[in-house]
């Protein structure tokens, strides 16, 4: 085959095996002959879903159904041959809780899930990150089991109490195939943050430190171990014959290395999939003093692998495609032709889910930089690709210092299908690049374990050398030498530094803070003025902003795009083009009137720091989404009624201003004398409505016609008739709203309760520091 490089193909056995690879988007199965020929292939989607922004779960039943379907497809295509072994590999970092009988209590929480960012930061602080990494080889991050387990202990104690075992997707499938137990393979267990990679066992000190119920941790087995035999029941669904040995392959990363033939220590593979990683095998474990590189158990009992892990790879194109409403991958090469190397100065920082190796920061966020009116879509797309490849360059530079050689870099994953992208890697890294001529090298790597078990090869490395796929050199490779010098000039003199920038008197956890400037000011005074930067501490109600920073002057924080990406309807987001100058913070057509910081506002005029976005929420769902996105970005949200408060509603430069386009009067209960109205109902319209029915609220602030129900409650307002009817705190009977966590709540209007905290009074006068009020029930009089 022209342009193809054929690797060795030695057949020592006629044994035919099945390999299964459980990914986070699909399950793949392959039937392989001893010489590496793939006789049958199956691929059935098993996508993750996002129950909440930042969460990522994969339903267990989808995994099993996809496994069964993929096996049936592969075996049918191969003509149902006699099978000698089946090997299973799977994505690292995902796990579920099962009860003592093996019934799953949760879906699989995948490595992409970001719910446990706070727990990861706390775990790193509690256990001394360096000590932890020396034992486990991994860097504490939300993609490990431990932070998500701590999250479950904190939030779903009931599930943890009922659980008997942690189960990986690989173990789940092995159990269902007939093994009847759920062992974790070493390289999968290493993504827990609790596994001692020197002794290959759970580290008791870490388990104690984090109070992890030790009974939950599964038995561990080395790669290549037999876990059991297939059962007749599983055969009905998968078409696999009974009593076939089930072999535990290493996790997907080491399997991809084997499938690509990267078996010699010092060689590298670049995986350009959902995430970006560059990895290679080593004979002895490496300790990276910077803590940026991960060391994990490798494809054999004695090998290790070193990994530079990025958080975003080809997924940046999916993200961009969704933003512009049409996929990009298919028109990638054409778009790249429409721009020039360097994208005319446009740069993209691919930290959409934080930044990985070698510039770790969970809080960093992505950004387009250097845009001008002259830039086209082709420039943006080129900037996306170049941004990812620059990350790849820095990863390889970090690996070079440990003796890795990128020569003949093998690139795999979805992104390797693009000639343009692989060409960029060749140009920027300055090395020859080859790509496999078939997708799914992980499947081929898993097959190596099954073939060893079937007796076709003496060990897994020999098997991998014998069966590694064919390689092709991407078409445009010849241009490399011409482009490389230009790229050298474009490479930054130092790595782009993505580090969090914290503003405000103190830093705060990645949870959203609904800040009240009035409260903030008072607390600052009480604390004796602004403090120096200290360690991050969760504090509700404190203003904090987290942003990535490139060099010293580019701030990256919550964006309109992030809000739309989270599912907030675009017509509820009042976009503020930066070119418009000072923000128009009155997007609902409200008159500014005698408003915010009155009378100071009259003196100072309207100029303020512009928020990144103004959202006019039509529903509590939108409010919840705004707060969750803000939590993910560590951004400050300021709720605003009509802004007639006299203490400076928008002082403090919130990242997002949240207004409510919820102005319905919901109900008047004439018997109980309670009116229920949404928070943006203004005093004038409420009072007219009541008067027409023979009632009054009895609340007459001078700002009656300009202020809102939500604003009254949040400021504990009074009026000229309050001596008779009482202040707002005496009128509130019930409240609906959304907590800063994004969870909706409802306090029903009902007779007073003798015990417990009075949540109504806690929220009345809270100035938006505890929750966003979306509706209220207020007492009325005749
Ligand atoms: C001329 C003039 C006369 C006034 N007379 C009086 C008076 O007689 N008595 C009196 O008490 N006040 C008076 N005020 C002050 C002001 O009108 C009140 O504080 C009013 O309650 C603010 O309502 P608002 O809708 O404008 O809220 P905003 O000013 O927009 O917001 C006030 C505070 O409440 C928070 N907030 C607003 N909506 C929500 C919500 N839905 N959920 C959570 N938090 C929210 C905001 O974050 C902010 O901290 C007067 C103001 C002016 C300019």
Coordinates of C-alpha atoms in Angstrom, one line a residue, residues 75-522:
X75 CA -18.9 -11.8 16.1
X76 CA -21.5 -11.7 13.3
X77 CA -19.0 -10.0 11.0
X78 CA -16.3 -12.5 11.9
X79 CA -18.6 -15.4 11.2
X80 CA -19.0 -16.5 14.8
X81 CA -15.6 -18.3 15.1
X82 CA -14.5 -20.2 18.2
X83 CA -13.3 -17.7 20.8
X84 CA -10.4 -18.5 23.1
X85 CA -10.3 -15.5 25.3
X86 CA -12.0 -12.1 25.8
X87 CA -10.1 -9.1 27.2
X88 CA -11.7 -6.0 28.5
X89 CA -10.3 -2.5 28.8
X90 CA -12.0 0.8 29.7
X91 CA -11.8 4.5 30.4
X92 CA -9.8 5.4 33.5
X93 CA -11.3 7.6 36.2
X94 CA -14.9 6.6 35.9
X95 CA -16.6 4.7 38.7
X96 CA -20.0 3.8 40.2
X97 CA -21.1 2.6 43.6
X98 CA -22.6 -0.9 43.8
X99 CA -24.3 -2.6 46.8
X100 CA -23.0 -5.8 48.3
X101 CA -24.8 -7.9 45.6
X102 CA -23.2 -5.9 42.8
X103 CA -26.4 -4.0 42.0
X104 CA -25.3 -0.5 40.9
X105 CA -26.6 2.3 43.1
X106 CA -25.3 5.1 40.8
X107 CA -24.5 5.6 37.2
X108 CA -20.8 5.9 36.3
X109 CA -19.5 9.3 37.2
X110 CA -16.9 9.9 34.5
X111 CA -13.4 11.5 34.6
X112 CA -14.9 14.6 32.8
X113 CA -17.2 15.3 35.8
X114 CA -16.2 18.6 37.5
X115 CA -18.5 18.5 40.5
X116 CA -15.7 17.8 42.9
X117 CA -13.4 20.7 42.2
X118 CA -13.7 21.9 45.8
X119 CA -13.1 18.4 47.2
X120 CA -10.0 18.0 45.0
X121 CA -8.6 21.3 46.3
X122 CA -9.4 20.4 49.9
X123 CA -7.8 16.9 49.4
X124 CA -4.6 18.4 48.0
X125 CA -4.5 20.8 50.9
X126 CA -5.3 18.2 53.6
X127 CA -2.8 15.5 52.4
X128 CA 0.1 17.6 51.1
X129 CA 0.0 17.4 47.4
X130 CA 3.6 16.4 47.0
X131 CA 3.4 13.5 49.5
X132 CA 0.2 12.3 47.8
X133 CA 1.8 12.4 44.3
X134 CA 4.9 10.6 45.5
X135 CA 2.7 7.7 46.6
X136 CA 0.0 7.6 44.0
X137 CA 1.9 9.1 41.0
X138 CA -1.1 11.2 40.1
X139 CA -1.9 14.9 40.6
X140 CA -4.9 15.6 42.8
X141 CA -7.7 16.6 40.4
X142 CA -11.5 16.2 40.2
X143 CA -11.0 13.6 37.5
X144 CA -9.7 11.1 40.1
X145 CA -12.1 8.9 42.1
X146 CA -11.2 10.4 45.5
X147 CA -12.6 13.9 45.1
X148 CA -15.9 12.5 43.7
X149 CA -16.0 9.9 46.4
X150 CA -15.6 12.7 49.0
X151 CA -18.4 14.6 47.2
X152 CA -20.7 11.5 47.5
X153 CA -19.8 11.1 51.2
X154 CA -20.7 14.8 51.7
X155 CA -23.9 14.9 49.5
X156 CA -25.1 11.4 49.2
X157 CA -24.3 9.8 52.5
X158 CA -27.3 7.5 52.1
X159 CA -25.8 5.9 48.9
X160 CA -22.4 5.6 50.4
X161 CA -23.9 3.8 53.5
X162 CA -25.7 1.4 51.2
X163 CA -22.7 0.8 49.0
X164 CA -20.6 -2.4 49.2
X165 CA -18.0 -1.6 46.5
X166 CA -16.6 0.9 44.0
X167 CA -16.9 -0.4 40.5
X168 CA -15.1 0.7 37.3
X169 CA -16.9 0.4 33.9
X170 CA -14.3 -2.3 33.0
X171 CA -15.1 -4.3 36.2
X172 CA -18.8 -3.8 35.7
X173 CA -18.7 -5.4 32.3
X174 CA -16.4 -8.2 33.5
X175 CA -18.9 -8.9 36.3
X176 CA -21.8 -9.0 33.9
X177 CA -19.9 -11.2 31.4
X178 CA -19.8 -13.8 34.2
X179 CA -16.9 -13.2 36.5
X180 CA -19.3 -12.4 39.4
X181 CA -16.9 -10.0 41.0
X182 CA -15.6 -6.5 40.2
X183 CA -11.8 -6.3 40.4
X184 CA -10.0 -3.1 39.5
X185 CA -7.0 -3.4 37.3
X186 CA -3.8 -1.7 38.6
X187 CA -3.7 1.1 36.1
X188 CA -7.4 1.8 36.6
X189 CA -7.0 1.8 40.4
X190 CA -4.2 4.3 40.0
X191 CA -6.8 6.9 38.9
X192 CA -8.3 6.8 42.4
X193 CA -5.7 9.0 44.2
X194 CA -5.5 6.2 46.9
X195 CA -3.4 3.6 45.2
X196 CA 0.2 3.0 46.1
X197 CA 1.9 2.5 42.7
X198 CA 5.1 1.1 44.2
X199 CA 3.4 -1.6 46.2
X200 CA 0.3 -2.0 44.0
X201 CA -2.1 -1.8 46.8
X202 CA -4.5 0.7 48.5
X203 CA -2.4 3.0 50.6
X204 CA -3.7 2.7 54.2
X205 CA -2.4 6.1 55.2
X206 CA -4.3 7.8 52.5
X207 CA -7.5 5.8 53.1
X208 CA -7.3 6.8 56.8
X209 CA -6.5 10.4 56.0
X210 CA -9.6 10.8 53.9
X211 CA -11.8 8.5 56.1
X212 CA -12.7 6.5 53.0
X213 CA -14.7 3.4 54.1
X214 CA -12.0 0.9 53.2
X215 CA -14.7 -1.8 52.5
X216 CA -15.6 0.2 49.4
X217 CA -12.3 -0.3 47.7
X218 CA -12.3 -3.2 45.2
X219 CA -9.8 -6.0 45.0
X220 CA -7.1 -5.1 42.6
X221 CA -5.4 -7.3 40.0
X222 CA -2.5 -6.9 37.6
X223 CA -3.0 -6.4 33.9
X224 CA -3.4 -9.7 32.1
X225 CA -5.0 -11.5 35.0
X226 CA -7.8 -13.9 34.4
X227 CA -10.9 -12.6 36.2
X228 CA -13.3 -15.5 35.5
X229 CA -15.2 -17.2 32.7
X230 CA -18.1 -16.1 30.6
X231 CA -21.5 -17.3 31.7
X232 CA -24.3 -18.8 29.5
X233 CA -26.6 -15.9 30.6
X234 CA -24.1 -13.3 29.3
X235 CA -23.9 -15.3 26.1
X236 CA -27.5 -14.8 25.3
X237 CA -27.0 -11.1 25.2
X238 CA -23.4 -10.9 23.8
X239 CA -23.3 -14.0 21.5
X240 CA -20.1 -14.9 23.4
X241 CA -19.8 -18.7 24.0
X242 CA -19.8 -19.8 27.7
X243 CA -16.7 -20.6 29.8
X244 CA -14.4 -18.4 27.8
X245 CA -11.6 -16.9 30.0
X246 CA -12.2 -13.2 30.8
X247 CA -8.9 -11.3 30.8
X248 CA -8.4 -8.0 32.6
X249 CA -6.5 -5.7 30.2
X250 CA -4.8 -2.6 31.4
X251 CA -6.8 0.7 31.2
X252 CA -7.4 2.4 27.8
X253 CA -4.2 4.5 27.9
X254 CA -1.7 1.7 28.2
X255 CA -3.8 -0.4 25.8
X256 CA -3.7 2.4 23.2
X257 CA 0.1 2.5 23.6
X258 CA 0.2 -1.3 23.0
X259 CA -2.1 -1.0 20.0
X260 CA 0.1 1.6 18.5
X261 CA 3.2 -0.5 19.1
X262 CA 4.6 2.1 21.5
X263 CA 6.4 -0.5 23.7
X264 CA 10.0 0.7 23.8
X265 CA 10.7 2.9 26.8
X266 CA 11.3 6.5 25.7
X267 CA 8.8 6.4 22.7
X268 CA 5.7 8.6 22.8
X269 CA 2.1 8.5 21.7
X270 CA -0.1 11.6 21.4
X271 CA -3.8 11.0 22.0
X272 CA -5.9 13.7 20.3
X273 CA -9.3 12.7 21.5
X274 CA -11.8 14.4 23.9
X275 CA -8.7 15.3 26.0
X276 CA -5.2 15.7 24.8
X277 CA -2.4 13.5 26.2
X278 CA 1.1 12.6 25.4
X279 CA 2.4 9.5 27.1
X280 CA 5.0 6.8 26.9
X281 CA 6.3 3.7 28.8
X282 CA 9.2 3.8 31.2
X283 CA 11.0 1.0 33.0
X284 CA 11.2 2.7 36.4
X285 CA 8.8 5.1 37.9
X286 CA 9.7 8.7 37.4
X287 CA 9.2 11.4 40.0
X288 CA 8.7 14.8 38.4
X289 CA 9.7 17.4 41.0
X290 CA 7.4 19.9 39.4
X291 CA 4.5 17.5 39.9
X292 CA 3.2 18.2 36.4
X293 CA 3.7 14.8 34.9
X294 CA 1.7 11.8 36.0
X295 CA 3.2 8.4 36.6
X296 CA 0.9 5.4 36.5
X297 CA 1.2 1.6 36.3
X298 CA 1.9 0.6 32.7
X299 CA 0.9 -2.2 30.4
X300 CA 2.8 -5.0 32.3
X301 CA 3.4 -5.8 35.9
X302 CA 6.8 -4.1 35.9
X303 CA 6.4 -1.2 33.4
X304 CA 5.2 2.3 34.3
X305 CA 3.9 5.0 32.0
X306 CA 4.5 8.7 32.2
X307 CA 1.6 10.9 31.1
X308 CA 1.2 14.6 30.3
X309 CA -2.5 15.2 30.4
X310 CA -4.4 18.1 28.9
X311 CA -8.0 18.8 29.6
X312 CA -9.2 19.6 26.0
X313 CA -8.2 18.1 22.7
X314 CA -10.4 17.5 19.7
X315 CA -13.3 18.5 22.0
X316 CA -12.6 22.1 21.3
X317 CA -13.9 21.6 17.8
X318 CA -17.1 20.0 19.1
X319 CA -17.5 23.0 21.4
X320 CA -16.9 25.5 18.7
X321 CA -19.2 23.5 16.2
X322 CA -22.0 23.7 18.8
X323 CA -21.5 27.5 19.2
X324 CA -21.7 28.2 15.5
X325 CA -24.4 25.6 14.9
X326 CA -22.6 23.3 12.5
X327 CA -19.8 20.7 12.9
X328 CA -16.3 21.7 12.0
X329 CA -14.3 18.5 11.7
X330 CA -15.6 17.7 8.2
X331 CA -14.6 21.1 6.8
X332 CA -11.5 21.4 8.8
X333 CA -8.9 21.1 6.1
X334 CA -10.7 23.6 3.9
X335 CA -11.0 26.1 6.8
X336 CA -7.3 25.7 7.5
X337 CA -6.5 26.6 3.9
X338 CA -8.4 29.9 4.4
X339 CA -6.0 31.1 7.1
X340 CA -2.2 31.4 7.6
X341 CA 0.1 29.9 10.2
X342 CA -0.3 32.0 13.3
X343 CA -4.0 32.8 12.4
X344 CA -3.2 36.4 11.8
X345 CA -2.4 37.0 15.5
X346 CA -5.5 35.2 16.8
X347 CA -4.7 32.9 19.7
X348 CA -6.8 30.4 21.6
X349 CA -6.2 29.1 25.1
X350 CA -7.8 25.7 25.2
X351 CA -8.4 25.6 29.0
X352 CA -12.2 25.1 28.6
X353 CA -12.2 22.6 31.4
X354 CA -9.2 24.0 33.3
X355 CA -5.6 23.6 32.3
X356 CA -3.6 20.4 32.5
X357 CA 0.1 19.5 32.1
X358 CA 2.4 21.2 32.1
X359 CA 0.6 24.3 33.4
X360 CA -1.9 22.8 35.8
X361 CA -4.8 25.0 37.0
X362 CA -8.3 23.7 37.7
X363 CA -9.5 27.3 37.7
X364 CA -8.0 28.5 34.4
X365 CA -10.4 29.0 31.6
X366 CA -10.2 29.2 27.8
X367 CA -10.0 32.3 25.8
X368 CA -9.7 33.7 22.3
X369 CA -7.1 36.5 22.3
X370 CA -5.9 39.1 19.9
X371 CA -9.0 39.2 17.8
X372 CA -9.6 42.1 15.4
X373 CA -12.3 43.1 12.8
X374 CA -10.2 41.5 10.1
X375 CA -10.3 38.0 11.5
X376 CA -12.4 35.3 9.8
X377 CA -13.9 32.0 10.9
X378 CA -11.0 30.3 9.3
X379 CA -8.6 32.3 11.6
X380 CA -10.7 31.3 14.6
X381 CA -10.6 27.6 13.7
X382 CA -6.9 27.7 13.0
X383 CA -6.3 29.4 16.3
X384 CA -8.3 26.6 18.0
X385 CA -6.1 24.0 16.4
X386 CA -2.9 25.8 17.0
X387 CA -3.8 26.4 20.6
X388 CA -4.2 22.7 21.2
X389 CA -1.0 21.9 19.4
X390 CA 1.0 24.5 21.4
X391 CA -0.2 22.7 24.5
X392 CA 1.1 19.4 22.9
X393 CA 4.4 21.1 22.2
X394 CA 4.8 22.1 25.9
X395 CA 3.9 18.6 27.0
X396 CA 6.5 17.1 24.8
X397 CA 9.1 19.6 26.0
X398 CA 8.3 18.5 29.6
X399 CA 8.6 14.8 28.6
X400 CA 11.9 15.4 26.8
X401 CA 13.5 16.3 30.1
X402 CA 12.9 12.7 31.2
X403 CA 14.5 11.2 28.2
X404 CA 11.5 10.8 25.9
X405 CA 12.0 11.2 22.2
X406 CA 9.2 12.4 20.0
X407 CA 10.7 11.1 16.8
X408 CA 8.1 9.3 14.8
X409 CA 5.3 10.5 17.1
X410 CA 2.3 8.3 16.8
X411 CA -0.9 10.4 16.9
X412 CA -4.2 8.7 17.5
X413 CA -7.7 9.7 18.6
X414 CA -10.5 11.5 16.6
X415 CA -8.3 14.5 15.8
X416 CA -5.8 12.3 14.0
X417 CA -8.4 12.0 11.2
X418 CA -7.5 15.5 10.1
X419 CA -4.5 15.9 7.9
X420 CA -4.4 19.6 8.8
X421 CA -4.2 18.9 12.5
X422 CA -1.5 16.2 12.2
X423 CA 0.4 18.5 9.9
X424 CA 0.4 21.2 12.5
X425 CA 1.7 18.8 15.1
X426 CA 4.6 17.8 12.7
X427 CA 5.3 21.5 12.0
X428 CA 5.1 22.8 15.6
X429 CA 6.7 19.9 17.4
X430 CA 9.2 19.6 14.6
X431 CA 9.0 15.8 14.1
X432 CA 7.7 13.2 11.8
X433 CA 4.2 12.2 12.7
X434 CA 2.4 8.9 11.8
X435 CA -1.2 8.0 12.4
X436 CA -2.8 4.5 12.5
X437 CA -4.8 3.4 9.5
X438 CA -7.6 2.2 11.7
X439 CA -9.2 3.9 14.7
X440 CA -9.3 2.2 18.1
X441 CA -5.7 1.2 18.9
X442 CA -7.0 0.6 22.5
X443 CA -9.0 -2.3 21.2
X444 CA -6.0 -3.8 19.5
X445 CA -4.0 -3.3 22.7
X446 CA -6.6 -5.1 24.7
X447 CA -6.5 -7.9 22.1
X448 CA -2.8 -8.4 22.9
X449 CA -3.7 -9.5 26.5
X450 CA -6.3 -12.0 25.2
X451 CA -3.8 -13.4 22.6
X452 CA -1.2 -14.0 25.4
X453 CA -3.8 -15.8 27.4
X454 CA -4.8 -17.9 24.4
X455 CA -1.1 -18.9 24.1
X456 CA -0.5 -17.1 20.8
X457 CA 2.3 -14.9 22.1
X458 CA 4.7 -15.3 25.0
X459 CA 4.0 -11.9 26.6
X460 CA 2.0 -8.8 26.0
X461 CA 4.9 -6.7 24.6
X462 CA 5.7 -9.3 22.0
X463 CA 2.0 -9.6 21.2
X464 CA 1.8 -5.8 20.7
X465 CA 4.9 -5.7 18.5
X466 CA 3.4 -8.5 16.4
X467 CA -0.1 -7.1 16.0
X468 CA 0.3 -3.3 16.1
X469 CA -1.7 -1.7 13.3
X470 CA -0.4 -0.3 10.1
X471 CA 0.8 3.3 9.9
X472 CA 0.4 6.0 7.4
X473 CA 2.3 9.3 7.1
X474 CA -0.2 12.2 6.8
X475 CA -0.4 13.6 3.2
X476 CA 1.0 17.1 3.7
X477 CA 4.0 15.9 5.8
X478 CA 6.5 17.1 3.1
X479 CA 5.7 20.7 4.0
X480 CA 7.2 20.3 7.5
X481 CA 10.7 21.6 6.8
X482 CA 9.4 24.6 5.0
X483 CA 7.0 25.6 7.8
X484 CA 9.1 24.7 10.9
X485 CA 11.2 27.8 11.0
X486 CA 8.1 30.0 10.9
X487 CA 6.6 28.1 13.8
X488 CA 9.7 28.6 15.9
X489 CA 9.1 32.3 15.6
X490 CA 5.5 31.9 16.6
X491 CA 6.2 29.9 19.7
X492 CA 6.0 32.0 22.8
X493 CA 9.4 32.5 24.5
X494 CA 8.0 30.8 27.5
X495 CA 5.0 28.6 28.1
X496 CA 1.7 30.5 28.2
X497 CA 1.1 31.0 31.9
X498 CA -2.5 30.2 32.9
X499 CA -2.8 31.1 36.5
X500 CA -5.8 32.2 38.5
X501 CA -6.2 35.9 39.2
X502 CA -8.1 36.6 42.3
X503 CA -9.7 40.0 42.8
X504 CA -11.5 41.3 45.8
X505 CA -10.5 41.4 49.5
X506 CA -10.3 37.6 49.8
X507 CA -10.3 34.6 47.6
X508 CA -13.2 32.2 47.7
X509 CA -13.9 28.7 46.7
X510 CA -15.2 27.8 43.2
X511 CA -18.7 28.0 44.5
X512 CA -20.8 30.9 43.3
X513 CA -21.0 33.8 45.6
X514 CA -24.1 36.0 45.4
X515 CA -22.5 39.1 46.7
X516 CA -24.1 42.1 48.3
X517 CA -21.9 45.1 48.1
X518 CA -23.4 46.5 51.2
X519 CA -22.6 43.4 53.2
X520 CA -19.3 43.1 51.6
X521 CA -18.3 46.6 52.6
X522 CA -19.5 46.1 56.2

